Short mmCIF file of C-alpha atoms in Angstrom, two decimals:
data_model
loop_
_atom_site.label_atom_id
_atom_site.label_comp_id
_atom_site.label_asym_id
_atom_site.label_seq_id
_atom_site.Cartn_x
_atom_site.Cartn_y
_atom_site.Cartn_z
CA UNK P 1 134.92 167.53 112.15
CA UNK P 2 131.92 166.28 111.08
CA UNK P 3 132.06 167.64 107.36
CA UNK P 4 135.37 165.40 107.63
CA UNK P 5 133.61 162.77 109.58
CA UNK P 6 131.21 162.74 105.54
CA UNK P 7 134.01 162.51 103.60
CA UNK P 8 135.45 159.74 104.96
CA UNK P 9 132.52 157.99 104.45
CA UNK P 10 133.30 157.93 100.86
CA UNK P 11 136.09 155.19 102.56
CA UNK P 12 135.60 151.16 102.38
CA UNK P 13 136.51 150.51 106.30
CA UNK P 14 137.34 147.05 107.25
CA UNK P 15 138.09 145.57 111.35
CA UNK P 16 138.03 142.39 113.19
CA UNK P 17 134.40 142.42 115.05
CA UNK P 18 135.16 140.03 117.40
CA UNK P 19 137.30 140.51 120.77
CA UNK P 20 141.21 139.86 120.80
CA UNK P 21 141.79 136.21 120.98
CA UNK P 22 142.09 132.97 120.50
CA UNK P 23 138.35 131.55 119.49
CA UNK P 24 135.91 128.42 117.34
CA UNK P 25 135.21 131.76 114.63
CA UNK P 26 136.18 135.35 114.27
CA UNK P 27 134.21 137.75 112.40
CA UNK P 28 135.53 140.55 110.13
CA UNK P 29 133.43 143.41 108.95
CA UNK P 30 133.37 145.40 106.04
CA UNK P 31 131.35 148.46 105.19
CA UNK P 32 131.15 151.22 102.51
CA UNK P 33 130.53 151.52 99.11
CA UNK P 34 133.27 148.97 98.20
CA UNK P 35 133.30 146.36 100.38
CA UNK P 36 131.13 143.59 97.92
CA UNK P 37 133.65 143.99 95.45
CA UNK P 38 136.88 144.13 97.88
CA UNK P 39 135.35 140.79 99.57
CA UNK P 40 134.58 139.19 96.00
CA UNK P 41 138.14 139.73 94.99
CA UNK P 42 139.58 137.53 98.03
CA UNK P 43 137.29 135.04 97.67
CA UNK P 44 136.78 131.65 95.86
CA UNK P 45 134.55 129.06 95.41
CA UNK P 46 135.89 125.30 96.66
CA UNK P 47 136.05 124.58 93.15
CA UNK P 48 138.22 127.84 91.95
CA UNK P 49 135.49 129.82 90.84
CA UNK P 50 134.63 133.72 91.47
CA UNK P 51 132.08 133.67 94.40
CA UNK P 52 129.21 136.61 93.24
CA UNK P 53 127.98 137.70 97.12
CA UNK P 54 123.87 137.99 96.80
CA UNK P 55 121.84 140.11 99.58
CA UNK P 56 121.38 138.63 103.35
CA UNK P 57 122.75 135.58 101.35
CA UNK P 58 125.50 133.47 103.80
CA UNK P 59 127.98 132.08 100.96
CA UNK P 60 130.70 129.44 102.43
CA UNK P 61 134.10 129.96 99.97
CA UNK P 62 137.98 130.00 100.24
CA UNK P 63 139.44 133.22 101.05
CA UNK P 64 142.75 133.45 99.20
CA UNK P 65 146.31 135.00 99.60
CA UNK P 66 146.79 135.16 95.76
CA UNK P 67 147.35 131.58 95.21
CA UNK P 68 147.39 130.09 98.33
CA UNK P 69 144.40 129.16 100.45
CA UNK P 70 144.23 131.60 104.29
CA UNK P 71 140.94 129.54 105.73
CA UNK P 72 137.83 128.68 104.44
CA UNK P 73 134.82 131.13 105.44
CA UNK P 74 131.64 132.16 105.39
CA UNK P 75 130.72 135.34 103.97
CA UNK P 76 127.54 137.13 103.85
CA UNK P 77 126.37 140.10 102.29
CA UNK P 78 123.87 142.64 103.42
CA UNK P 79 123.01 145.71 100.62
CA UNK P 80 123.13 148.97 101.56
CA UNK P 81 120.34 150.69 103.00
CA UNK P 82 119.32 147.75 104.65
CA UNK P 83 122.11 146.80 106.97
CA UNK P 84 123.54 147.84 110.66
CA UNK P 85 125.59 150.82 109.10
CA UNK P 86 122.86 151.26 106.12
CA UNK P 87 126.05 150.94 103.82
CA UNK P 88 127.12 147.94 101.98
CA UNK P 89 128.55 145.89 104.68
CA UNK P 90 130.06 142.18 104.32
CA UNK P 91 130.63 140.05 107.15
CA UNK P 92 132.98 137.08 107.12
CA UNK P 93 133.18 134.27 109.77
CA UNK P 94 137.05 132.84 109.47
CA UNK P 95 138.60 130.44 112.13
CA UNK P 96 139.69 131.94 115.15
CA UNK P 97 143.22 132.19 114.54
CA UNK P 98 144.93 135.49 115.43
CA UNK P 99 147.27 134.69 112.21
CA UNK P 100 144.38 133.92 110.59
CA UNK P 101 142.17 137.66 111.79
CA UNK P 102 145.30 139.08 111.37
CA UNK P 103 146.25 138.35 108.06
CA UNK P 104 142.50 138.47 106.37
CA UNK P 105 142.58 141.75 107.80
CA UNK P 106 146.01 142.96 105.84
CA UNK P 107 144.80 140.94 102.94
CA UNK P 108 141.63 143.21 102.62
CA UNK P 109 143.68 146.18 103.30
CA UNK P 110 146.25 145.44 100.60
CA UNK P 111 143.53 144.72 98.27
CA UNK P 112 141.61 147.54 99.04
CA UNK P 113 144.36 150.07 98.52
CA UNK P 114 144.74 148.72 94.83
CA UNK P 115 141.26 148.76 94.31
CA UNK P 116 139.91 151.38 95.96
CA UNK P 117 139.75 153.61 98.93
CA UNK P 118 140.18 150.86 101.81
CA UNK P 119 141.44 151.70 105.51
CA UNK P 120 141.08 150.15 109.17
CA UNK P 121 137.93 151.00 110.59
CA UNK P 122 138.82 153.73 113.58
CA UNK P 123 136.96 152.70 117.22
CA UNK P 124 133.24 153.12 117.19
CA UNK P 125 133.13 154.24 113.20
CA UNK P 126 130.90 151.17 112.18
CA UNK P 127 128.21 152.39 114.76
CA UNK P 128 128.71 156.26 114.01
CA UNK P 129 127.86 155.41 110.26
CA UNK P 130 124.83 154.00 110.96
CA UNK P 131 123.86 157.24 112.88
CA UNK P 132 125.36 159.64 110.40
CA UNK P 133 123.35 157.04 107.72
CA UNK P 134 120.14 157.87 110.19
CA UNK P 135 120.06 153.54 111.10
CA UNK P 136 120.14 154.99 114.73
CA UNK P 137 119.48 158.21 116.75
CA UNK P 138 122.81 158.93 119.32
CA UNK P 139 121.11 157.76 122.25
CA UNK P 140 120.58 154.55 120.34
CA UNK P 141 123.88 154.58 119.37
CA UNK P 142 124.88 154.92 122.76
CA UNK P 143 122.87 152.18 123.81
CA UNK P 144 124.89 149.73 121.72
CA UNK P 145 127.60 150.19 124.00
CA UNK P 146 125.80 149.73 126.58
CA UNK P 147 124.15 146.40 125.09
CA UNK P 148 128.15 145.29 125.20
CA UNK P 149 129.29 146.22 128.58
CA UNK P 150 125.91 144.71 130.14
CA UNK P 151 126.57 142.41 132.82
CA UNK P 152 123.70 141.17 134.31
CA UNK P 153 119.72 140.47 132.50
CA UNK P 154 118.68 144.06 133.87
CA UNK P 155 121.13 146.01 132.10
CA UNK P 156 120.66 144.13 129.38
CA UNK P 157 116.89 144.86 129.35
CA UNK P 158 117.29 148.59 129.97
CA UNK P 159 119.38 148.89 127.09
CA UNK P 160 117.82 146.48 124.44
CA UNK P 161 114.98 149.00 125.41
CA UNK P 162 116.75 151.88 124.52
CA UNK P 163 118.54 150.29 121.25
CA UNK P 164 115.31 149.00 119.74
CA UNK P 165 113.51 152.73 120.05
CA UNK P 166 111.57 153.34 123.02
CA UNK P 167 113.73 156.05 124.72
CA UNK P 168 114.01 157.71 121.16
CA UNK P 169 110.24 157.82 121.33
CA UNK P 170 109.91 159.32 124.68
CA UNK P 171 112.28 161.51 123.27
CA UNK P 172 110.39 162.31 120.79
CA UNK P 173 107.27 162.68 122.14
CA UNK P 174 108.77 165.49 124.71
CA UNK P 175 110.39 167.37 121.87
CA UNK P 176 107.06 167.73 120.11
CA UNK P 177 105.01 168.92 122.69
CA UNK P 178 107.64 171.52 123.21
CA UNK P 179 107.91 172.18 119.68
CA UNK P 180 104.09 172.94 120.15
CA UNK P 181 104.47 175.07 122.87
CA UNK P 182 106.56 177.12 121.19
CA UNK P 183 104.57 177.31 118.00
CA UNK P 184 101.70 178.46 120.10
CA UNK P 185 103.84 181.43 121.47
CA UNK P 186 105.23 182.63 118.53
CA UNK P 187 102.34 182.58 116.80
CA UNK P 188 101.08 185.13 119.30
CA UNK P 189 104.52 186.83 118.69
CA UNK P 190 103.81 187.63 114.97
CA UNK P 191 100.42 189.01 115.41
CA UNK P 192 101.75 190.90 118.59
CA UNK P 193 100.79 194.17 116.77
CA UNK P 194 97.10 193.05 116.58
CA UNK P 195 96.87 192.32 120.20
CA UNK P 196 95.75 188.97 118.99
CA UNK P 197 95.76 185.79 121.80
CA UNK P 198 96.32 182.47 120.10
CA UNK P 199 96.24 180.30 123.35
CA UNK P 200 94.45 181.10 126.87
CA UNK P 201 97.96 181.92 128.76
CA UNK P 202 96.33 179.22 131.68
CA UNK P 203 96.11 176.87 129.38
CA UNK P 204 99.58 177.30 128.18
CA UNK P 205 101.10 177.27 131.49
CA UNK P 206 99.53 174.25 132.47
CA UNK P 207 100.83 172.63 129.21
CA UNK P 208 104.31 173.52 130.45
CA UNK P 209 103.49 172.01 133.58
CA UNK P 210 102.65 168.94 132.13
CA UNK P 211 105.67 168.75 129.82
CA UNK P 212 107.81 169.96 132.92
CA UNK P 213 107.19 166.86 134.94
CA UNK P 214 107.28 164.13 132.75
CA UNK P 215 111.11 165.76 131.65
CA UNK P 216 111.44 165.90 135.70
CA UNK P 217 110.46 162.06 136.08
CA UNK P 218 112.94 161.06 133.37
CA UNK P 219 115.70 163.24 135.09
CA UNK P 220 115.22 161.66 138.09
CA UNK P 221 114.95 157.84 137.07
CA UNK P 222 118.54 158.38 136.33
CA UNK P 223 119.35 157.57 140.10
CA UNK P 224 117.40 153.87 139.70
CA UNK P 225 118.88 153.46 136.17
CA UNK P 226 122.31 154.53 136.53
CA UNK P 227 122.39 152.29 139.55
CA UNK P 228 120.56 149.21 137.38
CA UNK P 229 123.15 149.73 134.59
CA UNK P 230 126.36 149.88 137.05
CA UNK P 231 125.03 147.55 139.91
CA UNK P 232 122.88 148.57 143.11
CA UNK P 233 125.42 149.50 145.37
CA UNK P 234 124.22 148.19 148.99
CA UNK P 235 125.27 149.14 152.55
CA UNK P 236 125.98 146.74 155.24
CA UNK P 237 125.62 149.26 158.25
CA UNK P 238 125.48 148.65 162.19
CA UNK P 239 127.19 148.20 165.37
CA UNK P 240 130.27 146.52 165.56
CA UNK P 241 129.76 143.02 165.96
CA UNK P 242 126.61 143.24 164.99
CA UNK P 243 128.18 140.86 161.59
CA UNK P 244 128.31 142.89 159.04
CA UNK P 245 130.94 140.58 157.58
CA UNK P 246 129.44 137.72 158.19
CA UNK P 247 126.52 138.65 156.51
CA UNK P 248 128.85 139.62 153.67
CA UNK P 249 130.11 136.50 153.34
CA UNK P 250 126.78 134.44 153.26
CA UNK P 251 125.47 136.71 150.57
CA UNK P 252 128.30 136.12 148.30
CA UNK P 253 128.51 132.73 149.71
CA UNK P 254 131.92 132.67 150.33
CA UNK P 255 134.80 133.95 153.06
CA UNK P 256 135.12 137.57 151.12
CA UNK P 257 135.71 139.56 154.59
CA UNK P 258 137.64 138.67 157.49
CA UNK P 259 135.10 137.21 161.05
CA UNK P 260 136.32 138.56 164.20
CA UNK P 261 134.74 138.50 167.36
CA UNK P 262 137.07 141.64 168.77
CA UNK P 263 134.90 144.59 167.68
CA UNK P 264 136.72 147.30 164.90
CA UNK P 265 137.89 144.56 162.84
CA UNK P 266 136.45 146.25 159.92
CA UNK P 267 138.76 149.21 158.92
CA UNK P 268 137.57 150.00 155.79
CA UNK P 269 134.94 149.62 153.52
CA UNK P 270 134.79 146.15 151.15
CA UNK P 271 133.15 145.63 148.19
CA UNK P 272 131.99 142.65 146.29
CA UNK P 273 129.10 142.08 142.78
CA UNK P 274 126.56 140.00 142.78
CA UNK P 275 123.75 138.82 140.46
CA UNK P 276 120.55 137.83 142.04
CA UNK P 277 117.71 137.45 139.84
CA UNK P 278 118.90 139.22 137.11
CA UNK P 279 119.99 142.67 139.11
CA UNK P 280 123.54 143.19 139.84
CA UNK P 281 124.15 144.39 143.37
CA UNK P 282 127.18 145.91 144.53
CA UNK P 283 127.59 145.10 148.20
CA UNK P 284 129.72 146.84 150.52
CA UNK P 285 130.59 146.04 153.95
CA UNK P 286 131.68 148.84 155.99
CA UNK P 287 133.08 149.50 159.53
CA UNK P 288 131.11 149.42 162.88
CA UNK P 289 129.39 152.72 163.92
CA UNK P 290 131.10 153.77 167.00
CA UNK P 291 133.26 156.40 168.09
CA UNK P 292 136.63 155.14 168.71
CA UNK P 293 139.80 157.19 169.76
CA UNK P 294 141.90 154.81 167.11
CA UNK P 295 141.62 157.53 164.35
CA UNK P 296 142.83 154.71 161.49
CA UNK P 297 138.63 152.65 162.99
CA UNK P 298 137.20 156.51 163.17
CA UNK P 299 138.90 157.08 159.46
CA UNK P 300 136.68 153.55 158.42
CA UNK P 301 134.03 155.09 160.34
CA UNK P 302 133.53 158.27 158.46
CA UNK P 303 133.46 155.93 155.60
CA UNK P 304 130.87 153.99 156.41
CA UNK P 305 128.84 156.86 156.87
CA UNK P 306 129.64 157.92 152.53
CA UNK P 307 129.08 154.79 151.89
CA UNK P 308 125.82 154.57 153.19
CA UNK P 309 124.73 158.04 151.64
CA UNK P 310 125.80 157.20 148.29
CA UNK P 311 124.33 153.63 148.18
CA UNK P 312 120.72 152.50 146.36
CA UNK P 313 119.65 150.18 149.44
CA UNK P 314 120.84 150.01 153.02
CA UNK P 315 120.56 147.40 155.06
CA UNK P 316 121.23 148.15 158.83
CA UNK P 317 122.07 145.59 160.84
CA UNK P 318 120.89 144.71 163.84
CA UNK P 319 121.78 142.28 166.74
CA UNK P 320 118.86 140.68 167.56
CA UNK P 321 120.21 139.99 170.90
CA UNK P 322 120.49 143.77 171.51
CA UNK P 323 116.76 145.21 172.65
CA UNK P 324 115.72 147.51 169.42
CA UNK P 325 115.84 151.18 171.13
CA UNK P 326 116.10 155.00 170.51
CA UNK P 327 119.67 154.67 170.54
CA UNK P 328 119.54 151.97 167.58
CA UNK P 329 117.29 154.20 165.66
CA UNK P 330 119.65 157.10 166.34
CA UNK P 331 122.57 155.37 164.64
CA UNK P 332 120.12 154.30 161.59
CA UNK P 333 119.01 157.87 161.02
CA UNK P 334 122.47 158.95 161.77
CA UNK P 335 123.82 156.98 158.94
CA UNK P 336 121.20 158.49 156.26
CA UNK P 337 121.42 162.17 157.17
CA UNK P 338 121.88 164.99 154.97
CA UNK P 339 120.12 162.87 152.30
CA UNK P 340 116.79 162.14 150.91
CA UNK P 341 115.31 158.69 152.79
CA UNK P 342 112.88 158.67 149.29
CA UNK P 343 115.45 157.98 147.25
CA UNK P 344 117.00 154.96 150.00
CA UNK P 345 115.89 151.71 150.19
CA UNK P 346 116.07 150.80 153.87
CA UNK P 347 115.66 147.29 155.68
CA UNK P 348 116.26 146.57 159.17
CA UNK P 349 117.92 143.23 159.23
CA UNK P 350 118.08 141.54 162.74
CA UNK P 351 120.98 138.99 162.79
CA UNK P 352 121.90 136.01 165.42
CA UNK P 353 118.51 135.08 165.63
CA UNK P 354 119.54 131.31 165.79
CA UNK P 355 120.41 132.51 169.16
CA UNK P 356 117.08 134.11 170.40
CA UNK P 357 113.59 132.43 171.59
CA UNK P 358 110.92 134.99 169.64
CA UNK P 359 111.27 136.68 166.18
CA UNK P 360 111.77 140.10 166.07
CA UNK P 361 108.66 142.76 165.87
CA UNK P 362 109.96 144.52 163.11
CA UNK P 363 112.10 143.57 159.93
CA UNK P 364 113.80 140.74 158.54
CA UNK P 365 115.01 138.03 161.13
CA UNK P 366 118.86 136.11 159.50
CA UNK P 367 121.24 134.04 160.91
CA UNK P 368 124.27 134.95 158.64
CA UNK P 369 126.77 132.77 160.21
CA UNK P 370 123.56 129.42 159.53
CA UNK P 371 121.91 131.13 156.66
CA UNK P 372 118.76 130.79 157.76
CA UNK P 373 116.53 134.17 156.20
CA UNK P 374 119.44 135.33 153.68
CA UNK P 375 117.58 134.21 150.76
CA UNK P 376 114.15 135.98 151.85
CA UNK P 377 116.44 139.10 152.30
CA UNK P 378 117.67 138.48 149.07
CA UNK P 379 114.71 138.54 147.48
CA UNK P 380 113.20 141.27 149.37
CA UNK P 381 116.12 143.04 147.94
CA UNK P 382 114.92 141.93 144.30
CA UNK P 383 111.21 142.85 144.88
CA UNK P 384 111.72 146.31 146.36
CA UNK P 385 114.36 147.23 143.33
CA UNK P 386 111.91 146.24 140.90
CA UNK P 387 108.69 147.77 142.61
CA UNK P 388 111.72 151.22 142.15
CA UNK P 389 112.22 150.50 138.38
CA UNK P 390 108.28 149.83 137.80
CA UNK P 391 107.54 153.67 139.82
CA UNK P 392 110.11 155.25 137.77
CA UNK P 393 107.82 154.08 134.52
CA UNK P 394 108.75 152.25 131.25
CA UNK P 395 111.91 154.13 130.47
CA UNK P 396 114.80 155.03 132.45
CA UNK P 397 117.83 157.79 132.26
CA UNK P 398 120.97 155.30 132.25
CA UNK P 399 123.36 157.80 130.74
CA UNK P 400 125.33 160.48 132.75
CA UNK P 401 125.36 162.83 129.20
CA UNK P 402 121.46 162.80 129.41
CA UNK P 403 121.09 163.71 132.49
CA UNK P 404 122.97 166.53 132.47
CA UNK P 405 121.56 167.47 128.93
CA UNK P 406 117.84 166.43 130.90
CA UNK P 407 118.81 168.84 133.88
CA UNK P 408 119.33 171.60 131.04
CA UNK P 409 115.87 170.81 129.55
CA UNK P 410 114.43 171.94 133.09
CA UNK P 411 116.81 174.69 134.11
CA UNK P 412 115.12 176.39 130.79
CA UNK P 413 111.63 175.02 131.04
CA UNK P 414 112.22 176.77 134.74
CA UNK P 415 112.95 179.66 132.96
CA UNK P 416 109.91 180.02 130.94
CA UNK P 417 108.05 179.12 133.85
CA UNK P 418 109.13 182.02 135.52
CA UNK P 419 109.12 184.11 132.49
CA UNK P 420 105.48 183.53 132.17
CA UNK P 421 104.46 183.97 135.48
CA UNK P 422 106.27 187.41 135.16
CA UNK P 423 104.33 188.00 132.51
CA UNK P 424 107.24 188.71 130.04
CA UNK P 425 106.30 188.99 125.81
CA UNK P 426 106.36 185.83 123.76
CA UNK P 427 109.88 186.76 122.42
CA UNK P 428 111.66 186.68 125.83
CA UNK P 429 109.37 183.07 126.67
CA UNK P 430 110.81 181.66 123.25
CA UNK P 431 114.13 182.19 123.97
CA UNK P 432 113.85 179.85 126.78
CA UNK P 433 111.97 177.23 124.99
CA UNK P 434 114.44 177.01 122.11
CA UNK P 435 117.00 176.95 124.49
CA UNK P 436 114.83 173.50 125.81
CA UNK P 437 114.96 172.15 122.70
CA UNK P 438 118.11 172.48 121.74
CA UNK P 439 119.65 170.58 124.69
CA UNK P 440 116.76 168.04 123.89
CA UNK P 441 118.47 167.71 120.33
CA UNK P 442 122.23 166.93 122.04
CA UNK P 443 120.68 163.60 123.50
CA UNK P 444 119.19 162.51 120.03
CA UNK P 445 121.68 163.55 117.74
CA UNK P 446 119.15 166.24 116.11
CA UNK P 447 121.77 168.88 117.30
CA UNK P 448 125.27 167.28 117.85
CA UNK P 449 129.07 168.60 117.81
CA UNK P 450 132.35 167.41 117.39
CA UNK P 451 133.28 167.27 120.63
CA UNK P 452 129.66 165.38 121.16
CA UNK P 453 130.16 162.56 118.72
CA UNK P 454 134.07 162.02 120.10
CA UNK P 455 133.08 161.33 123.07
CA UNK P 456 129.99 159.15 122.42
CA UNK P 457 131.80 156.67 120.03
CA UNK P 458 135.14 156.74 121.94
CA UNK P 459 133.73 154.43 124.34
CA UNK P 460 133.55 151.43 121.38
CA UNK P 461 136.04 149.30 120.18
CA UNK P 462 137.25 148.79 116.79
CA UNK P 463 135.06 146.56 114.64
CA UNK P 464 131.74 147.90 116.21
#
């Protein structure tokens, strides 16, 4: 529980920070109210005197098994509340020996038990300190962890973003305004019996309206960030034979699917990552849109079609040898129904034109068995995922927890929409609006539960 989560704070906590391994340096972290003193004991000048550990001081000394010299370190000391957990925290750079992490580690721990409340750090507890010490909000927190799993520059940007504040202040902004709103109404609630009107009800319902889209715009950048964060997944639709795999290949730049000239070839659906320019894109090649009484190529089909629905960008391939008629735009818009073309980034991509006379009047002209055209797709790709991120504004919804908390926000802001428009009392509108900001509260921290903070720092190692 959390009241248990406060107690153990009272506990030194000490972990290897850096991943399992053989490396030049590991680091090994201590934090609490202890951990000077527990790092002072184990550690020794090069000429046998007791090192004293100053603030955001780096302090090179022998760390020592009793007697007998483990490595020779670097230790440095940041002073509680300035530091990443806003406890006393040490830090200590050793050689990259797993005897070596290993038996630091036991060495604190063995000290630390004589000494003083010591124990190994459990996963995620550095970074849940600093939010219980208010260093960071949850979604903060949260964006740690995404800082480490980011793969490509765009991930990394989106949550750098979020880490150093500007979600929290988005945040923030939101949950004032709505705090405001509801002042405003329950103001009018405890001078009910005057029949007093603190706020034109027009005015108040367009105030709701403006708070009601900007939570609506955040809500539904999680599409473009989610997909940002994980990878673009991308489509590779057409005809068979119209070289889907091919084009596969040259975009990855490298004989990923198998090139057959006998049409079905493609069972089922293949998927490869790529970084271009920063944005990972997950590229999937899938089988030729036909119908076919081979139910194992119809089975492939029926997947291409998913695949296509669910992906960020879709390129449909053409055969530029093939005229470009009704029937070719019936198999494009067959491939997108039952979804919303806003949210799909289409291109029509005419291949084989190393083997026609005149471009094509419409879309992007490639030779993916030459090459010629795949980097201008590539970077058409680039541009139109960016000109996505810049429409969805300055901050994006990356995490599947805030959306669904987001998609709470509006079900109640819906609520008191309605509510107002029926003309209900103040009381029955609040009701609504605290219920707003209290799912508001889950994505900052402001209102958190066990079951909450589990889950958010069970995604972290130990040591972080």
């Amino acid at each position: 529980t959390e009241e248990e989560m406060k107690m153990q704070q009272n506990d030194t906590i000490c972990a290897v920070s850096t991943p399992a391994g053989v490396g030049g340096i590991a680091v090994l972290r201590l934090s609490g109210s202890n951990a000077r003193q527990l790092a002072e004991q184990c550690l020794l000048t090069p000429k046998g005197r007791p090192v004293i550990l100053s603030n955001r001081n780096a302090k090179y000394a022998c760390l020592m098994d009793g007697t007998a010299l483990l490595d020779e370190v670097v230790a440095t000391y940041f002073a509680a509340p300035h530091s990443y957990t806003g406890e006393d925290v040490v830090e200590i750079s050793c050689h990259g020996s797993l005897y070596i992490q290993q038996r630091a580690l036991q060495l604190f721990l063995d000290k630390g038990a004589r000494l003083a409340e010591a124990r190994l750090a459990e996963a995620g507890e550095f970074t849940l300190r600093a939010f219980l010490n208010g260093r960071l909000d949850l979604s903060q927190a949260e964006a740690v962890a995404d800082l480490i799993d980011s793969q490509s520059q765009s991930a990394h940007d989106l949550a750098v973003s979020q880490m150093r504040g500007g979600y929290a202040k988005e945040l923030e902004t939101l949950r004032q305004e709505l705090i405001d709103l509801a002042a405003l109404l329950e103001l009018e609630l405890d001078f009910s019996d005057e029949d007093v009107e603190f706020a034109n009800r027009e005015r108040l319902k367009e105030m709701l309206e403006e708070l009601y889209s900007k939570v609506k715009r955040l809500s539904d950048s999680f599409q473009t960030g989610n997909a940002v964060k994980n990878g673009i997944p991308v489509a590779i639709v057409g005809r068979p034979n119209a070289g889907k795999s091919t084009l596969l290949n040259a975009l990855l730049n490298e004989d990923r699917a198998i090139v057959s000239d006998t049409p079905g070839t493609t069972r089922d659906t293949i998927e490869e990552t790529m970084v271009i320019d920063g944005i990972t894109f997950r590229f999937i090649d899938t089988a030729g849109l036909r119908q076919s009484s081979d139910e194992i190529e119809m089975l492939g089909f029926e997947r291409s079609r998913k695949a296509a629905q669910k992906a960020k960008v879709i390129l449909f391939l053409h055969d530029a040898r093939v005229p470009f008629t009704n029937d070719t735009m019936d198999d494009l818009c067959g491939i997108i129904q039952d979804v919303n073309q806003k949210e799909k980034i289409i291109f029509i991509v005419n291949n084989k034109c190393d083997l026609v006379d005149s471009p094509s009047s419409q879309g992007i002209d490639i030779s993916a068995l030459t090459g010629d055209g795949i980097e201008k797709l590539k970077q058409s790709m680039v541009a139109a995922v960016k000109k996505r991120m810049s429409e969805q504004g300055d901050v994006l919804l990356t995490n599947i927890r805030h959306y669904e908390a987001m998609n709470k926000v509006l079900a109640a802001l819906d609520e008191v929409r309605k509510g107002m428009d029926a003309g209900l009392t103040p009381d029955l509108v609040v009701i609504d609006m605290r219920d707003a900001l209290y799912h508001l509260g889950t994505i900052t921290g402001t209102v958190t539960s066990d079951e909450v903070l589990s889950s958010v720092f069970s995604r972290f190692c130990i040591g972080k």
